[in-house]
One Martini backbone bead per residue (centre of mass of N, CA, C, O) as a GRO file, in nm:
protein
  214
    1MET     BB    1   0.731  -3.270  -3.031
    2ARG     BB    2   0.808  -3.087  -3.321
    3VAL     BB    3   1.044  -3.180  -3.581
    4VAL     BB    4   1.301  -3.032  -3.773
    5LEU     BB    5   1.540  -3.194  -3.988
    6ALA     BB    6   1.895  -3.119  -4.079
    7GLU     BB    7   2.082  -3.370  -4.271
    8ASP     BB    8   2.311  -3.508  -4.508
    9HIS     BB    9   2.370  -3.757  -4.340
   10PHE     BB   10   2.208  -4.042  -4.332
   11LEU     BB   11   2.293  -4.184  -4.066
   12LEU     BB   12   2.252  -3.938  -3.883
   13ARG     BB   13   1.963  -3.876  -3.956
   14ASP     BB   14   1.846  -4.151  -3.878
   15GLY     BB   15   1.945  -4.146  -3.585
   16LEU     BB   16   1.787  -3.891  -3.498
   17VAL     BB   17   1.508  -3.995  -3.559
   18ARG     BB   18   1.520  -4.237  -3.363
   19LEU     BB   19   1.579  -4.076  -3.108
   20LEU     BB   20   1.332  -3.893  -3.104
   21THR     BB   21   1.122  -4.120  -3.113
   22ALA     BB   22   1.213  -4.271  -2.852
   23PHE     BB   23   1.133  -3.986  -2.686
   24GLY     BB   24   0.837  -3.898  -2.819
   25HIS     BB   25   0.895  -3.756  -3.092
   26GLU     BB   26   0.819  -3.561  -3.380
   27VAL     BB   27   0.907  -3.596  -3.722
   28ALA     BB   28   0.804  -3.387  -3.968
   29ALA     BB   29   1.108  -3.353  -4.089
   30ALA     BB   30   1.377  -3.489  -4.314
   31VAL     BB   31   1.651  -3.321  -4.443
   32ASP     BB   32   1.942  -3.239  -4.695
   33ASN     BB   33   1.868  -2.922  -4.749
   34GLY     BB   34   1.811  -2.588  -4.762
   35PRO     BB   35   1.545  -2.548  -4.927
   36GLU     BB   36   1.382  -2.772  -4.774
   37LEU     BB   37   1.407  -2.647  -4.499
   38LEU     BB   38   1.257  -2.381  -4.544
   39THR     BB   39   0.993  -2.511  -4.631
   40ALA     BB   40   0.941  -2.674  -4.372
   41LEU     BB   41   0.944  -2.436  -4.171
   42THR     BB   42   0.718  -2.269  -4.310
   43ASP     BB   43   0.488  -2.497  -4.333
   44LEU     BB   44   0.513  -2.656  -4.037
   45ARG     BB   45   0.587  -2.516  -3.777
   46PRO     BB   46   0.770  -2.604  -3.553
   47ASP     BB   47   0.904  -2.633  -3.230
   48VAL     BB   48   1.179  -2.736  -3.374
   49ALA     BB   49   1.517  -2.698  -3.500
   50VAL     BB   50   1.757  -2.925  -3.649
   51VAL     BB   51   2.076  -2.790  -3.772
   52ASP     BB   52   2.285  -2.807  -4.021
   53VAL     BB   53   2.494  -2.579  -4.141
   54ARG     BB   54   2.609  -2.774  -4.372
   55LEU     BB   55   2.459  -2.773  -4.693
   56PRO     BB   56   2.306  -2.832  -4.952
   57PRO     BB   57   2.467  -2.728  -5.237
   58GLY     BB   58   2.743  -2.577  -5.097
   59PHE     BB   59   2.861  -2.640  -4.808
   60SER     BB   60   2.843  -2.392  -4.600
   61ASP     BB   61   2.546  -2.208  -4.478
   62GLU     BB   62   2.250  -2.312  -4.551
   63GLY     BB   63   2.128  -2.383  -4.275
   64LEU     BB   64   2.157  -2.111  -4.142
   65ARG     BB   65   2.005  -1.941  -4.352
   66ALA     BB   66   1.734  -2.087  -4.322
   67ALA     BB   67   1.698  -2.031  -4.018
   68VAL     BB   68   1.707  -1.722  -4.031
   69GLU     BB   69   1.472  -1.688  -4.228
   70ALA     BB   70   1.260  -1.835  -4.053
   71ARG     BB   71   1.288  -1.633  -3.808
   72THR     BB   72   1.188  -1.392  -3.974
   73ARG     BB   73   0.904  -1.517  -4.038
   74GLN     BB   74   0.932  -1.672  -3.736
   75PRO     BB   75   0.948  -1.549  -3.454
   76GLY     BB   76   1.111  -1.773  -3.223
   77LEU     BB   77   1.217  -2.002  -3.364
   78PRO     BB   78   1.353  -2.285  -3.271
   79VAL     BB   79   1.723  -2.332  -3.276
   80LEU     BB   80   1.954  -2.601  -3.348
   81LEU     BB   81   2.280  -2.616  -3.402
   82LEU     BB   82   2.492  -2.818  -3.614
   83SER     BB   83   2.849  -2.891  -3.575
   84GLN     BB   84   3.204  -2.940  -3.646
   85TYR     BB   85   3.235  -2.630  -3.573
   86VAL     BB   86   3.396  -2.346  -3.441
   87GLU     BB   87   3.175  -2.056  -3.505
   88PRO     BB   88   3.097  -1.747  -3.403
   89LEU     BB   89   2.938  -1.641  -3.650
   90TYR     BB   90   2.701  -1.833  -3.627
   91ALA     BB   91   2.608  -1.741  -3.349
   92HIS     BB   92   2.574  -1.446  -3.420
   93GLU     BB   93   2.353  -1.478  -3.643
   94LEU     BB   94   2.146  -1.617  -3.462
   95LEU     BB   95   2.136  -1.402  -3.228
   96ALA     BB   96   2.032  -1.168  -3.418
   97THR     BB   97   1.727  -1.308  -3.405
   98GLY     BB   98   1.761  -1.391  -3.108
   99SER     BB   99   1.802  -1.542  -2.776
  100GLU     BB  100   1.560  -1.718  -2.797
  101GLY     BB  101   1.571  -2.037  -2.893
  102VAL     BB  102   1.892  -2.124  -2.880
  103GLY     BB  103   2.160  -2.324  -3.041
  104TYR     BB  104   2.499  -2.489  -3.005
  105ALA     BB  105   2.629  -2.787  -3.145
  106LEU     BB  106   2.870  -3.042  -3.129
  107LYS     BB  107   2.900  -3.341  -3.268
  108ASP     BB  108   3.169  -3.459  -3.114
  109ARG     BB  109   3.011  -3.385  -2.815
  110VAL     BB  110   2.794  -3.601  -2.858
  111SER     BB  111   2.740  -3.871  -2.594
  112ASN     BB  112   2.423  -3.824  -2.504
  113GLY     BB  113   2.102  -3.874  -2.568
  114ALA     BB  114   1.947  -3.745  -2.329
  115GLN     BB  115   2.102  -3.476  -2.331
  116PHE     BB  116   2.032  -3.395  -2.619
  117ILE     BB  117   1.729  -3.389  -2.581
  118ALA     BB  118   1.736  -3.176  -2.355
  119THR     BB  119   1.850  -2.956  -2.537
  120ILE     BB  120   1.616  -2.942  -2.736
  121GLU     BB  121   1.395  -2.883  -2.522
  122ARG     BB  122   1.513  -2.618  -2.423
  123VAL     BB  123   1.491  -2.468  -2.690
  124ALA     BB  124   1.182  -2.517  -2.738
  125ALA     BB  125   1.124  -2.348  -2.455
  126GLY     BB  126   1.333  -2.083  -2.498
  127GLY     BB  127   1.610  -2.155  -2.456
  128THR     BB  128   1.959  -2.221  -2.400
  129ALA     BB  129   2.243  -2.390  -2.599
  130MET     BB  130   2.583  -2.367  -2.546
  131ASP     BB  131   2.872  -2.456  -2.625
  132PRO     BB  132   3.163  -2.413  -2.459
  133GLU     BB  133   3.337  -2.347  -2.715
  134VAL     BB  134   3.161  -2.115  -2.811
  135VAL     BB  135   3.179  -1.940  -2.561
  136SER     BB  136   3.484  -1.906  -2.564
  137GLN     BB  137   3.489  -1.750  -2.837
  138LEU     BB  138   3.313  -1.516  -2.741
  139LEU     BB  139   3.508  -1.430  -2.520
  140VAL     BB  140   3.746  -1.363  -2.703
  141ARG     BB  141   3.603  -1.129  -2.854
  142LYS     BB  142   3.582  -0.972  -2.551
  143ALA     BB  143   3.870  -0.945  -2.418
  144ARG     BB  144   3.914  -0.619  -2.483
  145ASP     BB  145   3.710  -0.540  -2.302
  146THR     BB  146   3.692  -0.341  -2.035
  147ALA     BB  147   3.489  -0.498  -1.862
  148MET     BB  148   3.616  -0.781  -1.897
  149ALA     BB  149   3.897  -0.699  -1.766
  150THR     BB  150   3.769  -0.686  -1.463
  151LEU     BB  151   3.770  -0.979  -1.449
  152THR     BB  152   3.824  -1.253  -1.305
  153THR     BB  153   3.897  -1.573  -1.351
  154ARG     BB  154   3.651  -1.683  -1.195
  155GLU     BB  155   3.438  -1.499  -1.332
  156ARG     BB  156   3.483  -1.612  -1.616
  157GLU     BB  157   3.397  -1.901  -1.547
  158VAL     BB  158   3.111  -1.826  -1.459
  159LEU     BB  159   3.026  -1.689  -1.722
  160GLU     BB  160   3.052  -1.938  -1.900
  161CYS     BB  161   2.836  -2.102  -1.747
  162LEU     BB  162   2.604  -1.909  -1.791
  163ALA     BB  163   2.607  -1.922  -2.110
  164GLN     BB  164   2.532  -2.241  -2.092
  165GLY     BB  165   2.283  -2.255  -1.862
  166ARG     BB  166   2.365  -2.267  -1.572
  167SER     BB  167   2.322  -2.315  -1.261
  168ASN     BB  168   2.438  -2.266  -0.955
  169ALA     BB  169   2.473  -2.569  -0.900
  170GLY     BB  170   2.623  -2.633  -1.167
  171ILE     BB  171   2.861  -2.444  -1.121
  172ALA     BB  172   2.961  -2.560  -0.855
  173GLU     BB  173   3.020  -2.844  -0.969
  174THR     BB  174   3.219  -2.760  -1.199
  175LEU     BB  175   3.416  -2.567  -0.994
  176PHE     BB  176   3.429  -2.655  -0.693
  177ILE     BB  177   3.204  -2.482  -0.543
  178SER     BB  178   2.995  -2.289  -0.386
  179GLU     BB  179   2.690  -2.140  -0.410
  180LYS     BB  180   2.772  -1.887  -0.256
  181ALA     BB  181   3.010  -1.819  -0.443
  182VAL     BB  182   2.852  -1.792  -0.700
  183ALA     BB  183   2.666  -1.561  -0.612
  184LYS     BB  184   2.897  -1.363  -0.563
  185HIS     BB  185   3.012  -1.357  -0.850
  186ILE     BB  186   2.752  -1.266  -0.991
  187GLY     BB  187   2.729  -1.003  -0.822
  188ASN     BB  188   2.992  -0.892  -0.972
  189ILE     BB  189   2.948  -0.925  -1.280
  190PHE     BB  190   2.696  -0.759  -1.363
  191PRO     BB  191   2.799  -0.472  -1.290
  192LYS     BB  192   3.059  -0.481  -1.469
  193LEU     BB  193   2.865  -0.529  -1.742
  194GLY     BB  194   2.584  -0.378  -1.716
  195LEU     BB  195   2.376  -0.584  -1.590
  196PRO     BB  196   2.086  -0.703  -1.504
  197PRO     BB  197   1.934  -0.854  -1.271
  198SER     BB  198   1.837  -1.211  -1.205
  199ASP     BB  199   1.626  -1.499  -1.102
  200THR     BB  200   1.654  -1.635  -1.382
  201ASP     BB  201   1.826  -1.837  -1.583
  202ASN     BB  202   1.747  -1.735  -1.872
  203ARG     BB  203   1.789  -1.431  -1.823
  204ARG     BB  204   2.087  -1.458  -1.766
  205VAL     BB  205   2.172  -1.578  -2.035
  206LEU     BB  206   2.063  -1.354  -2.219
  207ALA     BB  207   2.237  -1.129  -2.103
  208VAL     BB  208   2.512  -1.254  -2.170
  209LEU     BB  209   2.474  -1.299  -2.475
  210ALA     BB  210   2.419  -1.006  -2.543
  211TYR     BB  211   2.698  -0.910  -2.458
  212LEU     BB  212   2.877  -1.103  -2.637
  213ASP     BB  213   2.722  -1.006  -2.920
  214ARG     BB  214   2.782  -0.679  -2.939
   0.00000   0.00000   0.00000
């Protein structure tokens, strides 16, 4: 897997390069600002981009802007955003470029190297990986939606797990319920939200994210 990395803090950038390399992945470029990121993504066309949202020169949303522009030029380019902040607007703007191959991770919640690499690999394969806090904020945005209001508390918990990309087994383990109960809740959720049923995990996630983002 070829990775373009954008992170302005030297120690974190160097640590991510070492982590990716240790797991057998190639870091095609490691940059520290928005303009260089866009150039690297456009010229190198990596398998995935791992991008800090706030980069020089303005330290606002240069990383996000470069990633969105790169996905416009190269539709489907997998992008995992890294941020210190929970900002639904960032997720919204990235999802607006397409729901496949996107992720949003919070820096201070990354505590396991192998799991973080697995998250990057999932995004690179066209999957989704949204931090639970980001999903929660997207759910808040939809809280007044009539369809959302019909969900029970447990169904909302299952929906949140779905949007995080969890399988039925993963949801059951997280919520301490049976897989049969999970399947029943999902069977109730999708009709209430007007979403088509799906047998594959990623299609389910994409359907939920599309609903939360509209």
